[in-house]
Amino acid sequence: MALHSCHCCGLIQWSRALPNEVCGRCETGLGAWWSGAGRNRLTLALCLTAIVLYLPAVSWRFLRIEQLGQTHESSLLGGVRALFTEGHLLVGVIVLLFSIILPIVKLSGLLFLCQPQWRMQPKHLAFTYRAVEHLGRWGMLDVLLVAVMVAFVKLGGLVNFGAGPGLVLFAMFVVTSLSASLAFDPHCLWAESTAGGETPTPPAAPAPAGGALPATQFPSAKQKPSWFHGPTWGVWLIPVLTLLIVGGIALRGWLNQPRRIEITFEEGHGIKAGDELRYHGVVVGEVVAVRFSESLTELAVRVELTPDGDRLARAGSRFWIVRPQFDLTGVGGLDTVIGANYLAVQPGPATGSASARFRGIEEPPLPDLDSPGGIEVILESLDAQGLSPGTGVYFRRLRIGGVISSGLNLDHSRIEARIYIRPEYRDLMRAGTVFWNMSGVRFQGGLTQLSVQIGPVESFIQGGIGMAVPPEPGQSVGDGYRYRLAPQVDDAWLDWQPKLGSLPVPVPTKLPVLLPAKLQWTHDGIVRNSTRTRTGWVLTVGEKTIGPDNLLTVPPDEIAGSASLTIGEVKFEETQLQAAHEDGGRSLVSETFPANSDTRLRSVKVSEDCFVVTGGELSPIFIAAGLMRPEGASWTLDSELPLTSQHHGGVLVAHQDGAVLGVVAIDGREFRVQAIEPSL
């Protein structure tokens, strides 16, 4: 046992110079530093961990900054490169030197000092250690990290920040570097100060003249706890696990790297790297590069897609540059007035194959094409006036489609224009449909009167195409059907009221089941009695049969003999009809009738889109809300609707929720809606 001085707090104490002894006051190891670099094994492991984190921390995506619609995303090295590119040489040099170069130099110095086999002369070790200490003060790792955090807090309302994987690794790099500096024990540098490299034996304390030194004057060193014996091989798990984690992140990023496509344009309109690709206002990609082609006649824009945007890059997709556009037809791209221009996409057919190269269009596509499932027909004309792409097609001054393209036919004898009609108006495309060139203003009159008709504003500026459907429209047509474009409208066309048999809107999935009903009775005539018959439809809901009043009952003053009602295959006699007149149809029930348990009944509050539904082979007929008119406490339907006596007793089914609103009673050309009690 000998006296040892603690190199940390200076306490002189008795020690056996064992590797597991610590100072009795500050618990600093006493024996470990005599054995070389054993105590700096943790520092060595932390240095290796920091070096593993360094490269991805400075090269991976660091921050995503979005301001006024413009997005910029870069790594730490990319930010330094941007400073040099923009001419900020002094700032770029400072950031490069103090935030990128000095930290890795400091780590390399610590790594060198932790290796006993690379020992230099003591004066060189002292110089290296002092250099590492000063470099640690000038490295701005922690300062840069704090600046980033302040930006998140202070500028969150003005600028949107998004953290990338590089920022997380950078924070881990800062913490690991600081921990390595704190864990380094410089006293291990002087453990091998002899020329031969042997560990010197600690000098024994001189004995006093009177004999042995009293043990009570000096404290004794402590033993380390049994569960902790200093750094062991377990510290090497830190860099190994860090390497595995970083490698896993890199592998995942490589496997999930975004798909890139290339779009060529004739004009760039200010598009640049960092601008966005949007679909219905949602970002689905980002421009990563813009370059000229070899011929300098067009631009190639390279776009990096998000996982959602990957499905939009297929054959037939259209890309264009959204920018402020002001003309007489309207204003577009207002969101780019204060923000950056961006790309927009209109996806191709769902069956299209994936593609990586596209030809961009210079103008936004026809807005009608946003509704797929319409019909495309061809107009033939002797003149191209009013047939430019984007020109609208109007039915009763309502835009229903537009011109896609126009040009000469193969023999150059006529102009052919491709027009697209939206899917909800597809039923208007019949064999008898007519089109005419619609100017903005029409004058009619004579000596005593003058009539001026002004079309829609768009047609007043750039023309338009009018359309009308005759009362007998003919059969439906398909894609590619050809029409002749009339130079002007015939006044009779404006009064046409077409009778369209097919439905412009889908029918509700669940419709009530109706049964045919036949009422027979003997009419009391003036001269002689006669047998009369009335047919229609009835609806059975639960324990009640619902139908028109004149179908379920017969006025007593008209019955001269017997009366009967046949519903489906069930016949009800006169006494049951009289009972049904009193209980509201509850006597006209049978186990063979459909219950219509899913049918919901409600009253009509306001006019709404609905269908007239009957049984048999009759198809439902769509009734627009504007064709329903209130008449007192009841409702009537437009007399021009294609309804006949075969629809007597049909029910009115709401298009919105499929509820039954009432029963249609037909008397000649008068169509009345008989209300149903909602409580049924």
XYZ file of C-alpha atoms in Angstrom:
680
model
C 0.000 0.000 0.000
C 1.272 3.432 -0.905
C 0.123 7.045 -0.889
C -1.493 8.248 -4.085
C -2.672 11.744 -5.012
C -6.001 12.025 -6.848
C -5.350 13.770 -10.183
C -8.842 15.282 -10.079
C -9.317 16.736 -6.575
C -5.734 16.408 -5.230
C -6.602 14.298 -2.157
C -3.665 12.253 -0.819
C -4.825 8.815 0.252
C -3.669 5.271 0.802
C -4.065 3.086 -2.281
C -3.080 -0.350 -3.467
C -2.895 0.933 -7.129
C -5.580 -1.512 -8.191
C -7.567 -0.888 -11.401
C -10.887 -0.858 -9.543
C -9.956 1.733 -6.891
C -11.498 5.213 -6.854
C -10.790 8.389 -4.910
C -12.346 8.462 -1.465
C -13.623 12.010 -2.025
C -14.528 12.520 -5.689
C -14.625 8.823 -6.678
C -12.290 9.369 -9.641
C -10.456 6.234 -10.714
C -6.965 5.947 -9.286
C -5.594 2.783 -10.780
C -7.102 2.866 -14.266
C -4.912 5.693 -15.544
C -1.761 3.777 -14.704
C -2.852 1.051 -17.154
C -2.818 3.214 -20.266
C -6.008 3.977 -22.229
C -8.390 1.647 -20.406
C -10.422 4.514 -18.994
C -10.763 6.243 -22.400
C -12.366 3.213 -23.968
C -15.780 4.899 -23.579
C -14.436 8.045 -25.282
C -13.151 5.912 -28.145
C -16.567 4.250 -28.559
C -18.366 7.604 -28.521
C -15.943 9.047 -31.104
C -16.633 6.138 -33.439
C -20.374 6.607 -32.898
C -20.140 10.316 -33.737
C -18.131 9.598 -36.893
C -20.783 7.086 -37.996
C -23.449 9.785 -37.518
C -21.421 12.558 -39.145
C -21.760 11.753 -42.862
C -25.559 11.199 -42.937
C -26.048 14.155 -40.555
C -24.479 16.634 -42.979
C -25.641 15.047 -46.266
C -29.225 13.907 -45.622
C -32.267 16.176 -45.762
C -31.964 18.662 -42.909
C -34.872 21.129 -43.081
C -37.923 21.735 -45.269
C -38.866 25.430 -45.314
C -42.129 26.649 -46.866
C -42.829 30.379 -47.177
C -45.571 32.011 -49.253
C -46.174 28.830 -51.205
C -42.491 28.286 -52.054
C -40.780 25.236 -50.634
C -37.037 24.766 -50.152
C -35.495 21.562 -48.890
C -31.782 21.012 -48.392
C -29.106 19.258 -46.360
C -26.409 20.967 -44.287
C -23.869 20.577 -47.090
C -26.489 21.771 -49.580
C -27.041 24.889 -47.493
C -23.325 25.687 -47.525
C -23.237 25.155 -51.281
C -26.227 27.493 -51.653
C -24.392 30.193 -49.655
C -21.431 30.005 -52.026
C -23.718 29.957 -55.077
C -25.574 33.073 -53.940
C -22.313 34.965 -53.314
C -22.240 34.852 -49.481
C -18.622 33.727 -49.405
C -17.734 34.917 -45.899
C -20.794 33.341 -44.260
C -20.285 30.177 -46.280
C -16.652 29.873 -45.182
C -17.579 30.427 -41.512
C -20.334 27.792 -41.573
C -18.163 25.338 -43.517
C -15.174 25.791 -41.199
C -16.808 25.943 -37.781
C -19.853 23.692 -38.293
C -18.540 21.016 -40.639
C -14.730 20.882 -40.710
C -13.711 21.658 -37.096
C -16.113 19.136 -35.449
C -14.737 16.222 -37.491
C -11.157 17.409 -36.875
C -11.835 17.498 -33.132
C -13.279 13.966 -33.213
C -10.301 12.730 -35.209
C -7.953 14.262 -32.594
C -9.797 12.571 -29.725
C -9.757 9.304 -31.629
C -5.982 9.627 -32.063
C -5.382 10.459 -28.399
C -7.359 7.405 -27.285
C -4.978 4.995 -29.105
C -1.976 3.962 -26.912
C -0.145 2.375 -29.826
C 0.011 5.755 -31.594
C 1.762 7.504 -28.729
C 3.868 10.550 -29.546
C 6.333 12.429 -27.444
C 4.786 14.044 -24.354
C 5.204 17.568 -25.723
C 3.395 16.551 -28.926
C 0.619 14.904 -26.918
C 0.222 18.095 -24.875
C 0.034 20.214 -28.035
C -2.533 17.866 -29.616
C -4.636 17.853 -26.472
C -4.616 21.670 -26.205
C -5.579 21.904 -29.912
C -8.527 19.559 -29.349
C -9.640 21.632 -26.360
C -9.591 24.890 -28.369
C -11.280 23.341 -31.408
C -14.119 22.211 -29.184
C -14.744 25.814 -28.168
C -14.823 27.087 -31.738
C -16.961 24.304 -33.212
C -20.526 25.615 -33.559
C -22.420 22.329 -33.521
C -24.516 23.184 -30.480
C -24.976 26.812 -31.612
C -26.306 25.735 -35.000
C -28.679 23.257 -33.386
C -30.005 25.939 -31.011
C -30.502 28.296 -33.992
C -32.617 25.676 -35.727
C -34.764 25.167 -32.630
C -35.249 28.943 -32.259
C -36.392 29.115 -35.887
C -39.022 26.472 -35.157
C -40.348 28.438 -32.177
C -40.094 32.041 -33.392
C -40.952 31.705 -37.083
C -43.596 29.001 -36.874
C -46.391 31.447 -37.725
C -44.622 32.972 -40.747
C -42.638 30.083 -42.138
C -43.485 26.401 -42.054
C -40.566 24.188 -41.008
C -40.334 20.461 -41.450
C -37.598 18.333 -39.910
C -35.824 15.737 -41.993
C -33.822 12.687 -40.928
C -30.622 14.736 -41.193
C -31.755 17.021 -38.358
C -32.368 14.080 -36.013
C -28.981 12.560 -36.800
C -27.357 15.974 -36.440
C -28.800 16.333 -32.930
C -27.504 12.862 -32.046
C -24.106 13.836 -33.481
C -23.965 16.939 -31.268
C -24.876 15.017 -28.119
C -22.430 12.194 -28.883
C -19.580 14.645 -29.619
C -20.133 16.502 -26.348
C -20.294 13.206 -24.441
C -17.009 12.055 -25.990
C -15.306 15.271 -24.878
C -16.641 14.951 -21.335
C -15.647 11.289 -21.043
C -12.036 11.842 -22.156
C -9.464 11.563 -19.333
C -6.279 13.500 -20.277
C -4.218 11.949 -17.456
C -4.095 8.726 -19.411
C -1.823 10.517 -21.895
C 1.052 10.556 -19.393
C 0.770 6.907 -18.332
C 3.636 5.985 -20.654
C 6.050 8.854 -20.109
C 9.201 6.756 -19.801
C 11.495 6.192 -22.709
C 10.949 2.476 -22.744
C 7.234 2.797 -22.625
C 6.910 0.869 -19.331
C 4.415 1.958 -16.744
C 6.276 3.583 -13.858
C 5.847 2.321 -10.342
C 4.319 4.950 -8.084
C 6.880 6.263 -5.635
C 6.546 5.185 -2.064
C 5.909 7.840 0.510
C 9.012 8.648 2.613
C 8.820 7.264 6.090
C 9.223 9.679 8.973
C 12.210 9.451 11.286
C 10.191 8.140 14.134
C 8.879 5.055 12.314
C 5.785 4.163 10.288
C 3.345 6.869 9.201
C 0.098 6.766 11.192
C -2.697 5.486 8.975
C -5.209 7.799 10.584
C -3.660 10.911 9.020
C -4.629 9.890 5.456
C -7.900 8.406 4.143
C -7.975 5.208 2.155
C -9.184 4.739 -1.449
C -12.547 3.140 -2.120
C -13.401 0.052 -4.086
C -15.743 0.350 -7.059
C -19.150 -1.372 -6.659
C -19.210 -4.986 -7.729
C -21.767 -4.268 -10.433
C -19.525 -1.650 -12.100
C -15.946 -2.329 -12.961
C -15.332 0.416 -15.450
C -15.722 0.384 -19.224
C -15.814 -3.102 -20.704
C -16.403 -4.564 -24.126
C -20.057 -3.480 -23.833
C -19.182 0.090 -24.781
C -18.466 -1.105 -28.321
C -22.159 -1.899 -28.698
C -22.827 1.849 -28.936
C -21.095 2.441 -32.313
C -22.195 -0.969 -33.622
C -25.880 -0.298 -32.858
C -25.555 3.233 -34.232
C -24.069 1.883 -37.452
C -26.901 -0.637 -37.779
C -29.541 2.053 -37.184
C -28.018 4.478 -39.686
C -27.567 1.675 -42.195
C -31.198 0.628 -41.735
C -32.393 4.188 -42.300
C -30.222 4.482 -45.401
C -31.458 1.132 -46.762
C -35.074 2.067 -46.142
C -34.551 5.407 -47.866
C -32.926 3.670 -50.831
C -35.732 1.138 -51.128
C -38.410 3.834 -50.753
C -36.721 6.491 -52.797
C -39.311 8.562 -54.678
C -39.967 7.983 -58.333
C -38.754 10.644 -60.755
C -40.322 11.707 -64.031
C -39.306 14.179 -66.709
C -41.664 16.663 -68.381
C -40.705 18.794 -71.380
C -42.141 22.279 -72.025
C -41.602 24.900 -74.682
C -41.798 27.716 -72.115
C -40.688 27.559 -68.486
C -42.784 30.475 -67.119
C -40.408 30.841 -64.170
C -40.599 27.245 -62.948
C -37.564 26.277 -60.870
C -36.213 23.672 -58.525
C -38.209 23.511 -55.294
C -41.574 24.330 -56.911
C -44.427 21.907 -56.342
C -46.520 19.525 -58.380
C -50.154 19.628 -57.230
C -53.286 17.640 -57.916
C -56.593 19.095 -56.708
C -54.626 21.465 -54.470
C -52.596 18.694 -52.779
C -48.810 18.491 -53.192
C -47.898 15.246 -54.972
C -44.362 16.055 -56.105
C -41.514 18.549 -56.218
C -39.365 19.952 -59.007
C -35.758 18.902 -58.407
C -34.084 20.188 -61.596
C -34.775 22.335 -64.665
C -32.462 22.192 -67.654
C -32.453 23.024 -71.355
C -32.424 20.360 -74.020
C -29.397 19.994 -76.275
C -31.145 21.944 -79.038
C -32.106 24.757 -76.599
C -35.667 24.663 -77.963
C -37.395 23.217 -74.906
C -37.028 22.703 -71.182
C -36.801 19.414 -69.330
C -38.326 19.569 -65.855
C -37.431 16.711 -63.520
C -40.015 16.020 -60.808
C -39.726 13.851 -57.713
C -43.106 12.281 -56.861
C -44.618 11.449 -53.491
C -46.114 7.955 -52.953
C -49.580 9.348 -53.760
C -48.302 11.172 -56.826
C -46.724 7.993 -58.156
C -50.162 6.773 -59.260
C -50.749 9.930 -61.320
C -47.768 9.445 -63.652
C -49.342 7.134 -66.207
C -49.888 7.154 -69.936
C -52.259 9.924 -70.973
C -51.569 12.205 -67.989
C -51.288 15.919 -68.762
C -48.962 18.347 -67.009
C -48.957 22.140 -67.245
C -47.489 25.151 -65.430
C -49.969 27.110 -63.314
C -49.209 30.834 -63.481
C -51.180 34.080 -63.253
C -53.334 34.433 -66.354
C -55.501 37.468 -67.010
C -57.633 37.733 -70.132
C -61.149 38.686 -71.146
C -62.483 35.233 -70.361
C -61.468 35.297 -66.728
C -58.642 35.156 -64.227
C -56.637 32.054 -63.367
C -53.745 31.099 -61.125
C -54.374 33.798 -58.529
C -52.608 31.749 -55.848
C -49.352 32.207 -57.792
C -49.507 36.017 -57.693
C -47.881 36.175 -54.242
C -46.452 32.657 -54.311
C -44.394 30.604 -56.700
C -45.627 29.025 -59.910
C -46.264 25.314 -59.719
C -47.065 22.312 -61.862
C -50.504 20.736 -62.079
C -51.506 17.338 -63.418
C -54.598 15.787 -64.932
C -54.225 12.000 -64.641
C -54.692 9.759 -67.621
C -56.966 6.708 -67.815
C -56.844 4.381 -64.831
C -55.827 1.543 -67.159
C -52.820 3.482 -68.490
C -49.364 2.074 -67.895
C -46.767 3.844 -65.756
C -44.555 6.281 -67.652
C -41.493 8.380 -66.820
C -41.450 10.894 -69.707
C -44.232 13.308 -70.599
C -44.857 16.190 -72.959
C -46.292 19.134 -71.040
C -49.062 21.308 -72.428
C -48.649 25.056 -72.582
C -52.217 25.965 -71.552
C -54.464 24.442 -68.875
C -56.665 21.653 -70.272
C -60.376 22.004 -70.755
C -61.994 22.167 -67.294
C -64.790 19.862 -68.456
C -62.279 17.014 -68.757
C -62.037 16.891 -64.956
C -65.289 14.885 -65.066
C -64.390 11.547 -66.690
C -67.056 9.350 -68.229
C -68.493 11.907 -70.659
C -68.898 11.606 -74.408
C -66.691 12.974 -77.185
C -68.289 13.886 -80.528
C -67.136 15.693 -83.676
C -68.538 18.878 -85.210
C -68.054 19.620 -88.896
C -68.063 23.206 -90.142
C -66.996 25.240 -93.161
C -65.466 27.889 -90.907
C -63.278 27.650 -87.803
C -64.840 30.708 -86.180
C -65.942 29.899 -82.630
C -64.230 26.479 -82.635
C -60.985 27.315 -80.841
C -59.917 24.961 -78.006
C -61.620 25.880 -74.751
C -64.757 27.293 -76.380
C -67.807 26.291 -74.370
C -70.832 24.260 -75.450
C -74.111 25.567 -73.983
C -77.527 24.033 -73.507
C -80.080 26.683 -72.560
C -77.163 28.978 -71.646
C -75.738 26.359 -69.285
C -72.226 25.170 -70.066
C -72.208 21.402 -70.511
C -68.903 20.876 -72.316
C -66.269 22.458 -74.506
C -64.026 22.178 -77.536
C -60.937 20.009 -77.052
C -59.227 20.626 -80.384
C -59.975 21.721 -83.929
C -58.326 21.414 -87.329
C -58.791 20.511 -90.972
C -60.005 17.078 -91.989
C -57.925 14.780 -94.177
C -58.964 16.293 -97.515
C -58.857 19.860 -96.140
C -62.435 20.489 -97.171
C -63.944 21.090 -93.728
C -63.087 22.020 -90.174
C -63.428 19.245 -87.604
C -63.727 20.076 -83.915
C -63.649 17.521 -81.107
C -65.999 18.484 -78.284
C -66.392 16.871 -74.901
C -69.750 16.691 -73.084
C -69.740 16.117 -69.335
C -71.120 12.771 -68.096
C -74.160 14.282 -66.371
C -75.312 15.687 -69.741
C -74.429 12.646 -71.818
C -78.105 11.800 -72.304
C -78.535 14.981 -74.392
C -76.389 13.480 -77.147
C -79.084 12.067 -79.457
C -79.324 11.515 -83.169
C -81.555 14.584 -83.533
C -79.420 16.967 -81.448
C -78.453 20.161 -83.310
C -75.511 22.544 -82.831
C -75.031 26.113 -84.031
C -72.401 28.823 -83.855
C -73.535 31.118 -81.067
C -72.350 34.729 -81.226
C -72.402 37.029 -78.262
C -75.242 39.296 -79.431
C -78.290 38.690 -81.658
C -80.498 41.476 -83.028
C -84.078 40.924 -84.142
C -86.717 43.480 -85.000
C -88.413 45.602 -87.564
C -89.729 49.113 -87.908
C -91.662 49.074 -84.639
C -89.558 46.933 -82.282
C -86.023 45.788 -81.675
C -84.963 42.693 -79.715
C -81.413 42.180 -78.475
C -80.309 38.816 -77.070
C -76.994 38.569 -75.215
C -75.508 35.138 -74.529
C -73.152 34.157 -71.721
C -70.217 36.491 -71.112
C -67.731 33.877 -72.306
C -69.558 33.423 -75.611
C -69.794 37.212 -75.986
C -65.992 37.444 -75.879
C -64.752 34.394 -77.743
C -67.908 32.832 -79.152
C -69.583 29.610 -78.214
C -71.562 26.631 -79.457
C -75.271 26.339 -78.762
C -77.109 23.047 -78.582
C -80.740 21.976 -78.608
C -82.573 18.650 -78.442
C -85.888 18.135 -80.345
C -89.023 16.763 -78.668
C -88.394 13.445 -80.403
C -84.645 13.221 -79.833
C -83.949 9.850 -81.401
C -81.526 7.223 -80.192
C -78.514 7.836 -78.005
C -75.132 8.099 -79.771
C -71.618 7.053 -78.820
C -68.128 8.520 -78.979
C -67.098 9.827 -82.392
C -70.601 10.612 -83.633
C -70.556 13.440 -86.201
C -72.776 16.518 -86.285
C -73.000 19.467 -88.661
C -72.537 22.901 -87.122
C -75.252 25.313 -88.262
C -74.104 28.910 -88.859
C -76.975 30.306 -86.767
C -79.858 29.173 -84.624
C -83.376 28.447 -85.825
C -85.867 30.158 -83.490
C -87.925 26.973 -83.282
C -84.985 25.165 -81.709
C -85.115 27.399 -78.641
C -88.658 26.201 -77.829
C -87.939 22.487 -78.028
C -88.905 20.409 -74.988
C -87.157 17.030 -75.330
C -88.683 13.845 -73.985
C -85.697 11.889 -72.820
C -86.305 8.309 -71.804
C -82.999 7.544 -70.130
C -81.883 9.016 -66.835
C -79.322 11.800 -66.465
C -78.584 10.775 -62.873
C -78.206 7.361 -61.215
C -81.227 5.718 -59.633
C -81.120 4.906 -55.882
C -79.866 1.414 -55.205
C -82.976 0.224 -53.322
C -86.366 0.948 -54.868
C -89.756 -0.068 -53.467
C -91.630 -2.951 -55.098
C -95.067 -1.994 -56.477
C -97.949 -4.297 -57.448
C -100.397 -3.817 -60.334
C -103.936 -3.014 -59.256
C -107.200 -3.236 -61.211
C -110.442 -1.723 -59.940
C -113.787 -2.822 -61.489
C -117.242 -1.596 -60.645
C -120.735 -1.275 -62.140
C -121.487 2.337 -62.940
C -125.021 3.637 -62.410
C -125.826 5.300 -65.722
C -128.853 7.347 -66.747
C -129.983 4.944 -69.431
C -128.204 1.750 -68.496
C -125.520 0.515 -66.188
C -121.988 -0.152 -67.445
C -118.893 -1.884 -66.178
C -115.915 0.385 -65.675
C -112.245 -0.395 -65.046
C -109.316 1.618 -63.673
C -105.721 0.359 -63.452
C -102.616 1.551 -61.690
C -100.032 0.643 -59.061
C -100.103 0.264 -55.279
C -97.374 0.116 -52.634
C -97.569 -2.196 -49.623
C -95.667 -1.080 -46.544
C -96.079 -3.264 -43.480
C -99.801 -3.783 -42.880
C -101.032 -1.024 -45.158
C -101.624 -0.687 -48.881
C -100.946 2.766 -50.347
C -102.220 3.975 -53.695
C -104.250 6.726 -55.410
C -107.600 7.425 -53.784
C -109.545 6.743 -57.002
C -107.846 3.339 -57.355
C -108.408 1.926 -53.872
C -112.023 3.084 -53.375
C -115.150 3.849 -55.446
C -117.504 6.684 -54.556
C -120.789 5.177 -53.274
C -122.880 7.251 -55.674
C -121.184 5.610 -58.679
C -121.786 1.987 -57.621
C -124.932 0.457 -59.075
C -123.939 -3.120 -58.466
C -120.822 -4.920 -57.333
C -117.238 -3.647 -57.123
C -113.893 -5.442 -56.747
C -110.201 -4.658 -56.584
C -107.496 -7.064 -57.753
C -103.973 -6.443 -56.410
C -101.490 -8.793 -57.968
C -103.276 -12.160 -57.783
C -105.456 -11.300 -54.772
C -109.048 -10.099 -55.285
C -110.898 -7.955 -52.734
C -114.683 -7.647 -52.747
C -116.908 -4.628 -52.237
C -117.190 -4.993 -48.474
C -113.412 -4.995 -48.123
C -113.207 -1.892 -50.297
C -115.644 -0.113 -48.030
C -113.591 -1.149 -44.983
C -110.404 0.070 -46.710
C -112.079 3.426 -47.308
C -112.589 3.746 -43.554
C -109.250 2.425 -42.229
C -107.012 3.991 -44.867
C -106.108 0.829 -46.776
C -105.338 -1.451 -43.836
C -107.969 -3.970 -44.998
C -106.241 -4.496 -48.344
C -103.401 -6.697 -47.129
C -102.236 -10.214 -47.872
C -99.377 -12.466 -46.847
C -98.306 -12.681 -50.504
C -97.657 -8.925 -50.796
C -94.075 -7.606 -50.462
C -93.537 -5.914 -47.112
C -91.031 -3.261 -48.364
C -89.536 -3.224 -44.881
C -86.588 -1.064 -46.018
C -88.844 1.619 -47.469
C -88.826 4.930 -45.588
C -91.697 7.396 -45.869
C -91.463 11.149 -45.428
C -93.323 14.247 -46.554
C -92.182 16.825 -49.108
C -91.053 20.083 -47.507
C -89.384 21.731 -50.510
C -89.086 20.719 -54.127
C -86.239 18.254 -54.708
C -84.887 15.928 -57.361
C -86.740 12.642 -57.411
C -87.923 9.709 -59.543
C -91.327 8.361 -60.497
C -91.057 4.620 -59.821
C -93.602 2.049 -61.008
C -93.575 -1.709 -61.491
C -93.313 -4.000 -64.472
C -90.993 -3.015 -67.318
C -91.450 0.735 -66.921
C -88.150 2.480 -66.118
C -87.970 5.162 -63.429
C -88.375 8.719 -64.748
C -86.235 11.482 -63.344
C -88.063 14.586 -62.113
C -85.891 17.671 -61.621
C -86.661 19.799 -58.571
C -87.680 22.716 -60.775
C -90.509 20.632 -62.285
C -92.298 20.325 -58.932
C -94.648 23.160 -57.987
C -96.542 23.664 -54.725
C -100.303 23.962 -55.072
C -101.851 24.693 -51.724
C -100.990 21.889 -49.320
C -100.054 19.493 -52.138
C -97.652 19.370 -55.065
C -98.084 19.050 -58.824
C -95.634 17.986 -61.516
C -94.947 19.760 -64.806
C -97.504 18.773 -67.449
C -94.743 18.443 -70.089
C -93.175 15.462 -68.333
C -93.280 12.157 -70.255
C -95.874 10.606 -67.918
C -98.892 8.594 -69.109
C -101.769 6.717 -67.516
C -99.414 3.749 -67.135
C -97.657 5.692 -64.364
C -100.888 6.153 -62.345
C -100.152 5.048 -58.772
C -96.387 5.295 -59.133
C -94.510 6.580 -56.115
C -92.218 9.591 -55.916
C -88.790 8.466 -54.636
C -86.265 11.094 -53.448
C -82.931 11.081 -55.254
C -81.109 12.205 -52.107
C -81.984 9.381 -49.692
C -84.378 7.038 -51.555
C -87.369 7.854 -49.310
C -90.915 7.666 -50.690
C -92.407 11.175 -50.852
C -95.874 10.511 -52.221
C -98.104 8.789 -54.762
C -98.538 10.167 -58.291
C -102.166 10.435 -59.397
C -102.646 11.068 -63.137
C -105.770 12.634 -64.602
C -105.195 13.434 -68.270
C -102.224 15.850 -68.392
C -102.597 16.771 -64.745
C -100.044 15.101 -62.487
C -100.804 15.442 -58.799
C -98.702 14.179 -55.871
C -100.785 12.546 -53.168
C -99.035 12.915 -49.790
C -98.259 9.956 -47.525
C -98.408 10.038 -43.761
C -94.761 9.915 -42.554
C -95.819 8.054 -39.415
C -96.496 4.903 -41.375
